[in-house]
Amino acid sequence: MKILVAVKRVVDYNVKVRVNADNSGIDLANTKMSINPFCEIAVEEALRLKEKGLADEVIVVSIGSRKCEEQLRYAMALGADRGILLETDSTPSSLYCAKLLSKMVEKENPGLIILGKQSIDSDNNQTGQILAGLCGIAQGTFASELTIEGGQAIVTREVDSGLQTLSLTLPAVITTDLRLNEPRYAKLPQIMKAKKKPLETLSAETLVAPFAPQVTTQRVDAPTQRKAGSKVANVEELINKLKNEAKVIS
Amino acid sequence: MNILVIAEHNNQQLSSATYNTITAALQLGSTDIHLLVAGHECAPVAQQAVKINGVSTVLVADFSAYQHFLAENIAPLIRDIAQTHYSHILAPASTNGKDVLPRAAALLDIEPISEITSIISANTFTRPIYAGNAIATVTTNAPIIAMTVRGTAFDSALTSEENVATIETISIQHDKQLSSFVNEALSLADRPDLGSAKVVISGGRGMQNGENFALLEKIADKLDAAIGASRAAVDAGYVANDLQVGQTGKIVAPDLYIAVGISGAIQHLAGMKDSKIIVAINKDEEAPIFQIADYGLVGDLFEILPEIEQRL
């Protein structure tokens, strides 16, 4: 079984982002970029399935500019077998990304497609679900546990009310939640080795004709800042203030 | 303008987020709001739904394959209903809504919008990006506007004693047999729901272990509060995942939020900074949580918590 993993290049999660001067977006000049943390968990899960003998090949695919090669090389340093870059200079929508990935599903015929549940830049949480819908296959979103048994994916999902376990017919799309695993680190010898692994570049526009995005960003603003209040000296003062000043308890 | 709202429920009870989503639909200026109740043996839910002010029709799709709200079966149902005559499809930005709505959008070949926090016009909305560090204003020209709604950003819709809506039975049945329900581990708490409680008391890594959450529970009992936790506390295994407050957990905005032993990572702040009053209790006076707290108390939580309980 092949596993296809989608990885996105995003602002490193440690970077404090700032809205740019003309309110058109986030200031990304000279900003450290990394693999989206949820995508890193997706890569790790695929590698663990391969190490358990449940998969033969892990293919990582990214969509974006040539710079996304860095994230694909990183995923290959972690252990992915080969990479595919679907190159585009535009900022692709979730729907366009999902259409591109569905072409990869057709071409590679994977048993599992694993994605992060959301990227930490746009926070959309939709590409995996759209992909599963386009392909007409099962989806296991927000996964915190994944096993393969008798040709089915058994996935435990983090839902608002607790945990829910589903059995999915393969092929299936899985999106990862934070507690699915703790990703490994890439070691230097593997980083060197990853440079020799196959990385194919395809033109996104050739695969799926681009279409005008339906959802466009008009402007981006910094959130209204909450002002710090005051420190209280002790519990008595705290309860007094909550009762008589804030009036939130009686 | 006809709006389809996807109800979230457990076949017995409508979720509180559904009421918030109906308020969002009302803000769009619609007078024709239809609420889809898809489930199995879900008649009690329909009875609650017909009493919500603003809803004109409750569409009930009662079918065994809809029992667990599996996206593979619900998404084609939404598609079939939505493409008849709706301008908007709204669902709560809950794990159910986020699971199903993008898939339904895919079947309609439209780009969905996630987790809106305000409505500027019928096709322009705001939504948080970068873990709430920026707010994007987005506009859409999609033929049907599909979006999830952050519950805490909209008031709860009001209800009437009498029925205000009519029930219409939907006979569309999809059973794709791609997925099946195995089991669920629900948190059975006799406490208010974390997403809609007026008071939330949350513990972080400073709680040191799960047993110490009993200190928070005693206070929660007195304040009729929900219990929450930081990601660090959940990752460390102190409490279950469904208590996590934060950008990747639950978004809460109670009247009073008490953060205990929580340093205040951006991730956590994104989930609670819209609370009306924030109290922070932490032994580290430099903890970032104090920068957004209305009232900060520096000290040992193991001394402070019992004292609060005693003084309430």
Coordinates of C-alpha atoms in Angstrom, one line a residue:
Chain A
M1 CA 0.0 0.0 0.0
K2 CA 1.2 3.5 -0.8
I3 CA 0.5 6.4 1.5
L4 CA 0.2 9.9 0.1
V5 CA 1.0 12.7 2.5
A6 CA 0.3 16.4 1.7
V7 CA 2.6 18.9 3.3
K8 CA 2.3 22.7 3.4
R9 CA 5.0 25.3 3.7
V10 CA 3.9 27.8 6.3
V11 CA 5.3 30.4 8.7
D12 CA 7.2 28.6 11.4
Y13 CA 5.0 28.2 14.4
N14 CA 7.4 30.1 16.7
V15 CA 7.3 33.2 14.7
K16 CA 5.1 36.0 16.0
V17 CA 3.3 37.2 12.9
R18 CA 2.4 40.8 12.1
V19 CA -0.1 42.3 9.8
N20 CA 1.6 44.3 7.0
A21 CA 1.4 48.0 6.6
D22 CA -1.3 48.1 3.9
N23 CA -3.5 45.5 5.6
S24 CA -3.3 43.1 2.7
G25 CA -1.9 40.2 4.6
I26 CA 0.8 39.1 7.0
D27 CA 4.3 40.5 6.7
L28 CA 6.3 37.4 5.5
A29 CA 9.6 39.1 4.4
N30 CA 12.6 37.3 5.9
T31 CA 10.3 35.1 8.0
K32 CA 11.3 31.6 8.9
M33 CA 9.2 29.1 7.0
S34 CA 8.6 25.4 8.0
I35 CA 6.5 22.4 7.4
N36 CA 3.0 22.9 8.9
P37 CA 3.1 21.1 12.3
F38 CA -0.1 19.1 11.6
C39 CA 1.5 18.0 8.2
E40 CA 4.6 16.9 10.1
I41 CA 2.4 14.7 12.3
A42 CA 0.9 13.3 9.0
V43 CA 4.4 12.4 7.7
E44 CA 5.3 10.8 11.0
E45 CA 2.1 8.7 11.0
A46 CA 2.8 7.5 7.5
L47 CA 6.3 6.5 8.4
R48 CA 5.2 4.6 11.4
L49 CA 2.7 2.6 9.3
K50 CA 5.5 1.8 6.9
E51 CA 7.8 0.8 9.7
K52 CA 5.1 -1.6 11.0
G53 CA 5.0 -3.2 7.5
L54 CA 1.5 -1.8 6.7
A55 CA 2.8 0.4 3.9
D56 CA 5.4 0.1 1.2
E57 CA 5.9 3.6 0.1
V58 CA 5.4 7.1 1.5
I59 CA 5.0 9.8 -1.0
V60 CA 5.0 13.5 0.0
V61 CA 3.3 16.1 -2.1
S62 CA 3.4 19.9 -1.7
I63 CA 1.7 22.7 -3.6
G64 CA 3.2 26.1 -4.1
S65 CA 6.4 27.8 -5.3
R66 CA 9.7 26.1 -5.8
K67 CA 10.6 26.9 -2.2
C68 CA 8.3 24.2 -1.1
E69 CA 11.1 21.8 -2.1
E70 CA 12.7 22.6 1.3
Q71 CA 9.7 21.1 3.1
L72 CA 9.6 18.1 0.8
R73 CA 13.3 17.5 1.3
Y74 CA 12.7 17.8 5.1
A75 CA 9.9 15.2 4.9
M76 CA 12.2 12.9 2.9
A77 CA 14.9 13.4 5.6
L78 CA 12.4 12.2 8.1
G79 CA 11.9 9.1 5.9
A80 CA 9.5 9.7 3.1
D81 CA 10.5 7.8 -0.1
R82 CA 9.9 10.5 -2.7
G83 CA 8.4 13.9 -3.2
I84 CA 6.2 15.6 -5.7
L85 CA 6.0 19.4 -6.1
L86 CA 2.9 20.7 -7.8
E87 CA 4.3 24.1 -8.7
T88 CA 2.3 27.3 -8.9
D89 CA 3.1 30.9 -8.1
S90 CA -0.4 31.7 -7.1
T91 CA -1.9 31.3 -3.6
P92 CA -4.1 28.3 -4.2
S93 CA -7.5 27.9 -2.5
S94 CA -8.5 24.8 -0.6
L95 CA -10.7 23.7 -3.4
Y96 CA -7.9 24.1 -6.0
C97 CA -5.5 22.2 -3.7
A98 CA -8.0 19.4 -3.2
K99 CA -8.5 19.2 -7.0
L100 CA -4.8 18.9 -7.5
L101 CA -4.4 16.3 -4.8
S102 CA -7.3 14.3 -6.3
K103 CA -5.3 14.1 -9.5
M104 CA -2.4 12.7 -7.5
V105 CA -4.8 10.2 -5.9
E106 CA -5.9 9.1 -9.4
K107 CA -2.3 8.8 -10.5
E108 CA -0.7 7.2 -7.5
N109 CA -3.6 5.1 -6.3
P110 CA -2.7 5.3 -2.5
G111 CA -4.5 3.3 0.2
L112 CA -4.3 6.2 2.6
I113 CA -4.0 9.9 2.1
I114 CA -2.9 11.7 5.2
L115 CA -3.1 15.5 5.7
G116 CA -2.9 17.8 8.6
K117 CA -6.3 18.8 9.9
Q118 CA -5.5 22.5 9.3
S119 CA -2.6 24.7 8.4
I120 CA -1.5 27.2 11.0
D121 CA -1.7 30.1 8.6
S122 CA -5.1 30.1 7.0
D123 CA -6.6 27.8 9.8
N124 CA -9.3 26.6 7.3
N125 CA -9.5 23.0 8.3
Q126 CA -11.1 21.9 5.0
T127 CA -8.7 20.6 2.3
G128 CA -8.8 17.0 3.6
Q129 CA -12.6 16.9 3.7
I130 CA -12.9 18.5 0.3
L131 CA -10.4 16.0 -1.1
A132 CA -12.4 13.0 0.3
G133 CA -15.6 14.5 -1.1
L134 CA -14.1 15.0 -4.6
C135 CA -12.7 11.4 -4.6
G136 CA -15.9 9.9 -3.1
I137 CA -13.9 8.1 -0.4
A138 CA -14.1 7.8 3.4
Q139 CA -12.7 10.5 5.7
G140 CA -11.4 10.3 9.2
T141 CA -10.8 13.8 10.5
F142 CA -9.0 15.0 13.6
A143 CA -7.4 11.6 14.2
S144 CA -5.7 10.9 17.5
E145 CA -5.2 7.1 16.8
L146 CA -5.0 5.2 13.6
T147 CA -4.7 1.4 12.9
I148 CA -5.2 -0.7 9.8
E149 CA -7.1 -3.9 10.3
G150 CA -8.6 -6.3 7.7
G151 CA -8.4 -3.7 5.0
Q152 CA -10.1 -1.0 7.1
A153 CA -8.7 2.0 8.7
I154 CA -9.8 2.2 12.4
V155 CA -9.5 5.8 13.4
T156 CA -10.2 7.5 16.7
R157 CA -11.2 11.1 16.3
E158 CA -11.1 14.0 18.8
V159 CA -14.6 15.3 18.8
D160 CA -16.2 18.0 20.9
S161 CA -17.9 15.5 23.2
G162 CA -14.9 13.2 23.6
L163 CA -13.5 10.5 21.4
Q164 CA -15.2 8.7 18.5
T165 CA -14.0 5.7 16.7
L166 CA -14.9 4.9 13.1
S167 CA -14.1 2.1 10.7
L168 CA -13.3 3.4 7.2
T169 CA -13.1 1.5 3.9
L170 CA -9.8 2.1 2.1
P171 CA -8.7 4.2 0.4
A172 CA -9.5 6.8 2.9
V173 CA -8.4 10.4 3.8
I174 CA -7.1 10.9 7.3
T175 CA -6.5 14.3 8.9
T176 CA -4.3 14.5 11.9
D177 CA -4.9 16.1 15.3
L178 CA -2.1 17.0 17.7
R179 CA -2.1 13.9 19.8
L180 CA -1.8 11.4 17.0
N181 CA 2.0 11.1 17.5
E182 CA 5.1 13.1 18.4
P183 CA 7.1 13.6 15.2
R184 CA 10.8 12.5 15.1
Y185 CA 13.7 14.9 14.3
A186 CA 15.7 14.7 11.1
K187 CA 19.3 13.6 11.6
L188 CA 22.2 14.9 9.6
P189 CA 23.0 11.7 7.7
Q190 CA 19.3 11.5 6.7
I191 CA 19.3 15.1 5.6
M192 CA 22.2 14.3 3.3
K193 CA 20.6 11.2 2.0
A194 CA 17.3 13.0 1.4
K195 CA 19.1 15.2 -1.2
K196 CA 19.4 12.2 -3.4
K197 CA 15.8 11.0 -3.1
P198 CA 13.6 11.5 -6.2
L199 CA 11.7 14.8 -6.3
E200 CA 9.4 15.4 -9.3
T201 CA 8.1 18.8 -10.2
L202 CA 4.8 19.1 -12.1
S203 CA 3.0 22.2 -13.2
A204 CA -0.1 22.7 -11.2
E205 CA -1.8 24.6 -14.0
T206 CA -1.2 21.8 -16.4
L207 CA -2.8 19.3 -14.0
V208 CA -5.9 21.3 -13.2
A209 CA -6.8 24.4 -15.1
P210 CA -6.7 27.3 -12.7
F211 CA -10.0 29.0 -11.9
A212 CA -10.8 32.3 -10.3
P213 CA -11.0 31.8 -6.5
Q214 CA -14.5 32.3 -5.1
V215 CA -13.3 33.4 -1.7
T216 CA -11.0 36.4 -1.7
T217 CA -9.4 38.2 1.2
Q218 CA -10.3 41.9 1.3
R219 CA -8.1 43.0 4.1
V220 CA -6.3 41.7 7.2
D221 CA -6.3 43.4 10.5
A222 CA -4.6 42.9 13.8
P223 CA -7.0 41.7 16.5
T224 CA -8.2 44.2 19.1
Q225 CA -5.8 43.9 22.0
R226 CA -7.1 43.1 25.4
K227 CA -5.6 45.4 28.0
A228 CA -4.0 44.0 31.1
G229 CA -5.9 44.7 34.2
S230 CA -4.5 44.8 37.7
K231 CA -2.9 42.4 40.1
V232 CA -4.8 41.6 43.3
A233 CA -3.0 41.0 46.5
N234 CA -4.9 38.1 47.8
V235 CA -8.0 35.8 47.5
E236 CA -10.2 38.1 49.5
E237 CA -9.5 41.1 47.2
L238 CA -10.0 38.9 44.1
I239 CA -13.4 37.7 45.3
N240 CA -14.4 41.2 46.3
K241 CA -13.6 42.5 42.9
L242 CA -15.4 39.7 41.1
K243 CA -18.5 40.4 43.1
N244 CA -18.5 44.2 43.3
E245 CA -16.5 45.5 40.4
A246 CA -16.9 43.0 37.6
K247 CA -20.2 41.6 39.0
V248 CA -19.6 38.2 37.5
I249 CA -20.3 36.2 40.6
S250 CA -22.8 36.8 43.3
Chain B
M1 CA -32.8 34.7 0.5
N2 CA -33.3 31.2 1.8
I3 CA -30.8 29.9 4.3
L4 CA -30.2 26.3 5.3
V5 CA -28.8 25.7 8.8
I6 CA -27.4 22.3 9.7
A7 CA -28.5 21.4 13.2
E8 CA -26.0 19.7 15.5
H9 CA -27.5 17.3 18.0
N10 CA -27.1 13.8 19.5
N11 CA -30.6 12.6 18.4
Q12 CA -32.0 13.8 21.7
Q13 CA -30.9 17.4 22.2
L14 CA -29.9 20.3 19.9
S15 CA -26.4 21.6 20.7
S16 CA -26.1 25.2 22.0
A17 CA -24.0 26.1 19.0
T18 CA -26.9 25.4 16.7
Y19 CA -28.8 28.3 18.4
N20 CA -25.8 30.6 17.8
T21 CA -25.7 29.6 14.2
I22 CA -29.3 30.5 13.7
T23 CA -28.6 34.0 15.1
A24 CA -25.9 34.3 12.4
A25 CA -28.5 33.3 9.8
L26 CA -30.8 36.0 11.1
Q27 CA -28.0 38.6 10.8
L28 CA -27.7 37.7 7.1
G29 CA -31.1 39.3 6.8
S30 CA -33.0 36.2 5.9
T31 CA -36.7 35.7 6.9
D32 CA -36.7 32.1 5.5
I33 CA -34.4 30.0 7.6
H34 CA -34.7 26.2 7.3
L35 CA -33.1 24.0 9.9
L36 CA -32.0 20.5 8.8
V37 CA -32.2 17.9 11.5
A38 CA -30.5 14.8 10.1
G39 CA -30.3 11.9 12.4
H40 CA -32.0 8.7 13.5
E41 CA -35.0 8.6 15.8
C42 CA -34.4 12.3 16.3
A43 CA -38.0 13.4 16.9
P44 CA -37.1 15.1 20.2
V45 CA -34.6 17.3 18.4
A46 CA -37.3 18.4 15.8
Q47 CA -39.6 19.3 18.7
Q48 CA -36.9 21.6 20.1
A49 CA -36.1 23.0 16.7
V50 CA -39.7 24.2 15.9
K51 CA -39.6 26.5 18.9
I52 CA -36.6 28.5 17.8
N53 CA -37.5 32.1 16.8
G54 CA -36.6 32.8 13.2
V55 CA -36.8 29.3 11.9
S56 CA -39.6 28.9 9.4
T57 CA -39.2 25.2 8.5
V58 CA -37.5 22.3 10.2
L59 CA -36.5 19.7 7.7
V60 CA -36.3 16.3 9.3
A61 CA -34.2 13.5 7.6
D62 CA -34.7 10.5 9.9
F63 CA -32.7 7.5 8.6
S64 CA -30.5 4.9 10.3
A65 CA -27.4 5.8 8.3
Y66 CA -27.7 9.4 9.5
Q67 CA -27.5 8.4 13.2
H68 CA -23.9 9.2 13.8
F69 CA -23.7 12.1 11.4
L70 CA -21.1 10.5 9.3
A71 CA -19.8 12.9 6.7
E72 CA -19.9 10.4 3.8
N73 CA -23.7 10.1 4.2
I74 CA -24.7 13.6 5.5
A75 CA -22.7 15.6 2.9
P76 CA -24.7 14.2 -0.1
L77 CA -27.9 14.8 1.8
I78 CA -26.9 18.5 2.3
R79 CA -25.9 18.7 -1.4
D80 CA -29.3 17.4 -2.5
I81 CA -31.2 19.8 -0.3
A82 CA -29.0 22.8 -0.8
Q83 CA -28.9 22.9 -4.6
T84 CA -32.7 23.3 -4.7
H85 CA -33.1 26.9 -3.6
Y86 CA -30.7 28.1 -0.9
S87 CA -28.3 31.0 -1.0
H88 CA -26.4 30.0 2.1
I89 CA -25.6 26.9 4.1
L90 CA -24.5 27.4 7.7
A91 CA -23.2 24.9 10.2
P92 CA -21.7 25.4 13.7
A93 CA -17.9 25.4 13.7
S94 CA -17.9 22.4 15.9
T95 CA -16.1 19.2 15.1
N96 CA -19.2 17.9 13.4
G97 CA -19.7 21.0 11.3
K98 CA -16.1 21.2 10.3
D99 CA -16.2 17.5 9.3
V100 CA -19.3 17.7 7.2
L101 CA -19.6 21.1 5.6
P102 CA -16.4 21.2 3.6
R103 CA -17.3 17.8 2.1
A104 CA -20.8 19.0 1.2
A105 CA -19.1 22.1 -0.4
A106 CA -16.9 19.8 -2.4
L107 CA -19.9 18.0 -3.8
L108 CA -21.4 21.4 -4.8
D109 CA -18.0 22.5 -6.3
I110 CA -17.9 25.6 -4.1
E111 CA -15.2 27.0 -1.8
P112 CA -16.4 26.9 1.8
I113 CA -15.5 29.5 4.5
S114 CA -14.5 28.3 7.9
E115 CA -15.4 29.7 11.3
I116 CA -16.8 33.1 10.6
T117 CA -16.8 35.5 13.6
S118 CA -18.9 38.4 12.2
I119 CA -21.1 39.2 9.2
I120 CA -20.4 42.4 7.3
S121 CA -22.9 41.7 4.5
A122 CA -24.5 38.7 2.9
N123 CA -21.3 37.7 1.2
T124 CA -18.6 39.4 3.3
F125 CA -17.4 38.0 6.7
T126 CA -14.5 38.1 9.1
R127 CA -12.7 35.1 10.4
P128 CA -9.5 34.6 12.5
I129 CA -6.3 33.4 10.8
Y130 CA -2.9 32.6 12.2
A131 CA -4.3 31.3 15.5
G132 CA -6.3 34.5 16.0
N133 CA -3.2 36.7 15.5
A134 CA -4.9 38.3 12.5
I135 CA -8.5 38.8 11.4
A136 CA -9.2 38.4 7.7
T137 CA -12.2 40.0 6.0
V138 CA -13.2 37.7 3.2
T139 CA -15.8 38.0 0.4
T140 CA -17.2 35.3 -1.8
N141 CA -19.0 35.1 -5.1
A142 CA -19.8 31.4 -4.7
P143 CA -23.3 30.5 -6.1
I144 CA -24.1 29.0 -2.7
I145 CA -22.2 30.3 0.3
A146 CA -21.2 27.5 2.7
M147 CA -19.7 28.4 6.0
T148 CA -19.2 27.3 9.6
V149 CA -20.0 29.8 12.3
R150 CA -18.0 30.3 15.6
G151 CA -20.7 29.9 18.3
T152 CA -19.1 32.2 20.8
A153 CA -19.2 35.1 18.3
F154 CA -23.0 35.1 18.1
D155 CA -25.7 35.2 20.7
S156 CA -28.0 32.3 21.2
A157 CA -31.3 32.5 19.2
L158 CA -34.4 32.9 21.4
T159 CA -37.1 30.3 21.7
S160 CA -40.9 30.5 22.0
E161 CA -43.3 28.4 24.1
E162 CA -45.3 27.7 21.0
N163 CA -44.2 26.1 17.8
V164 CA -43.0 28.8 15.4
A165 CA -41.9 26.5 12.5
T166 CA -43.4 23.7 10.5
I167 CA -41.9 20.3 10.1
E168 CA -41.2 18.9 6.7
T169 CA -40.1 15.3 6.2
I170 CA -37.1 14.7 4.0
S171 CA -37.1 11.3 2.4
I172 CA -33.6 11.5 0.7
Q173 CA -31.5 8.6 2.0
H174 CA -27.8 8.2 1.4
D175 CA -25.9 5.2 2.8
K176 CA -22.6 5.1 1.0
Q177 CA -21.2 2.4 3.3
L178 CA -17.8 3.9 3.2
S179 CA -17.6 4.4 7.0
S180 CA -19.2 2.9 10.0
F181 CA -19.4 3.9 13.7
V182 CA -17.5 1.7 16.1
N183 CA -17.8 3.3 19.5
E184 CA -17.4 6.6 21.4
A185 CA -16.0 7.6 24.7
L186 CA -18.1 10.5 25.8
S187 CA -17.2 12.7 28.7
L188 CA -20.2 12.3 31.0
A189 CA -20.1 15.5 33.0
D190 CA -23.0 16.8 35.1
R191 CA -21.5 20.2 34.5
P192 CA -22.5 23.0 32.0
D193 CA -21.2 22.6 28.5
L194 CA -17.7 24.1 28.1
G195 CA -18.7 25.9 24.9
S196 CA -21.7 27.7 26.5
A197 CA -21.0 27.9 30.2
K198 CA -21.2 31.3 31.9
V199 CA -18.1 30.5 34.0
V200 CA -15.1 28.4 33.0
I201 CA -12.3 27.4 35.3
S202 CA -9.3 25.9 33.5
G203 CA -6.1 24.2 34.6
G204 CA -2.7 24.1 33.0
R205 CA 0.6 22.3 33.5
G206 CA 0.8 24.0 36.9
M207 CA -1.8 21.6 38.2
Q208 CA 0.9 18.9 38.1
N209 CA -1.4 16.0 37.7
G210 CA -5.0 14.9 36.9
E211 CA -6.0 14.3 40.6
N212 CA -5.3 17.9 41.4
F213 CA -8.1 18.9 39.0
A214 CA -10.4 18.0 41.9
L215 CA -9.4 21.4 43.4
L216 CA -10.9 23.1 40.3
E217 CA -14.0 20.9 40.5
K218 CA -14.8 22.0 44.0
I219 CA -14.8 25.6 42.9
A220 CA -16.7 24.7 39.7
D221 CA -19.4 23.2 41.8
K222 CA -19.9 26.4 43.7
L223 CA -19.9 28.6 40.6
D224 CA -21.8 26.2 38.3
A225 CA -18.8 26.4 36.0
A226 CA -17.4 24.2 33.3
I227 CA -13.9 22.8 33.6
G228 CA -11.3 23.5 30.9
A229 CA -7.6 22.8 30.4
S230 CA -4.6 24.0 28.4
R231 CA -3.1 22.0 25.7
A232 CA -0.1 21.3 27.9
A233 CA -2.4 19.7 30.5
V234 CA -4.2 17.6 27.9
D235 CA -0.9 16.5 26.3
A236 CA 0.5 15.5 29.7
G237 CA -2.6 13.3 30.1
Y238 CA -4.0 15.1 33.1
V239 CA -7.5 15.4 31.6
A240 CA -9.4 14.3 28.4
N241 CA -9.0 16.0 25.1
D242 CA -12.5 17.5 25.0
L243 CA -11.6 19.9 27.8
Q244 CA -8.9 21.6 25.8
V245 CA -9.4 25.3 25.3
G246 CA -7.4 26.9 22.5
Q247 CA -7.1 27.5 18.8
T248 CA -7.0 23.8 18.1
G249 CA -9.4 22.9 20.9
K250 CA -12.6 24.6 22.0
I251 CA -13.2 28.3 21.7
V252 CA -14.9 29.7 24.7
A253 CA -16.1 33.2 25.7
P254 CA -17.8 33.0 29.1
D255 CA -18.6 35.9 31.4
L256 CA -15.8 34.7 33.7
Y257 CA -12.7 32.7 32.8
I258 CA -10.4 31.6 35.5
A259 CA -7.0 30.4 34.3
V260 CA -5.1 28.4 36.9
G261 CA -1.5 27.4 36.4
I262 CA -1.7 28.3 32.7
S263 CA 1.2 30.4 31.4
G264 CA -0.8 31.7 28.4
A265 CA 0.6 30.4 25.2
I266 CA -0.8 32.2 22.1
Q267 CA -2.5 28.9 21.2
H268 CA -4.5 29.0 24.5
L269 CA -5.2 32.7 24.4
A270 CA -6.8 32.3 21.0
G271 CA -9.4 30.0 22.6
M272 CA -10.4 32.3 25.5
K273 CA -9.4 35.9 25.0
D274 CA -13.0 37.0 24.1
S275 CA -14.1 36.1 27.6
K276 CA -15.7 39.0 29.4
I277 CA -13.6 38.8 32.6
I278 CA -10.3 36.9 32.8
V279 CA -8.7 35.9 36.1
A280 CA -5.2 34.4 36.1
I281 CA -3.7 32.6 38.9
N282 CA 0.0 31.7 38.5
K283 CA 3.1 31.5 40.6
D284 CA 5.2 33.1 37.8
E285 CA 4.5 36.8 37.8
E286 CA 6.0 37.2 34.3
A287 CA 3.6 34.6 32.8
P288 CA 2.1 36.0 29.6
I289 CA -1.4 35.2 30.8
F290 CA -1.2 38.3 33.1
Q291 CA -1.0 40.5 30.1
I292 CA -4.6 39.8 29.1
A293 CA -6.0 39.1 32.6
D294 CA -8.4 41.6 34.2
Y295 CA -7.4 40.3 37.6
G296 CA -4.1 38.6 38.3
L297 CA -3.1 36.8 41.4
V298 CA 0.5 35.7 41.8
G299 CA 1.0 32.8 44.2
D300 CA 0.8 29.0 44.8
L301 CA -2.3 27.6 43.4
F302 CA -2.4 24.8 45.9
E303 CA -2.9 27.4 48.6
I304 CA -5.1 29.8 46.6
L305 CA -7.6 27.3 45.3
P306 CA -8.8 25.9 48.6
E307 CA -9.1 29.5 49.9
I308 CA -11.2 30.5 47.0
E309 CA -13.5 27.5 47.5
Q310 CA -13.8 28.4 51.2
R311 CA -14.6 32.0 50.6
L312 CA -17.2 31.5 47.9

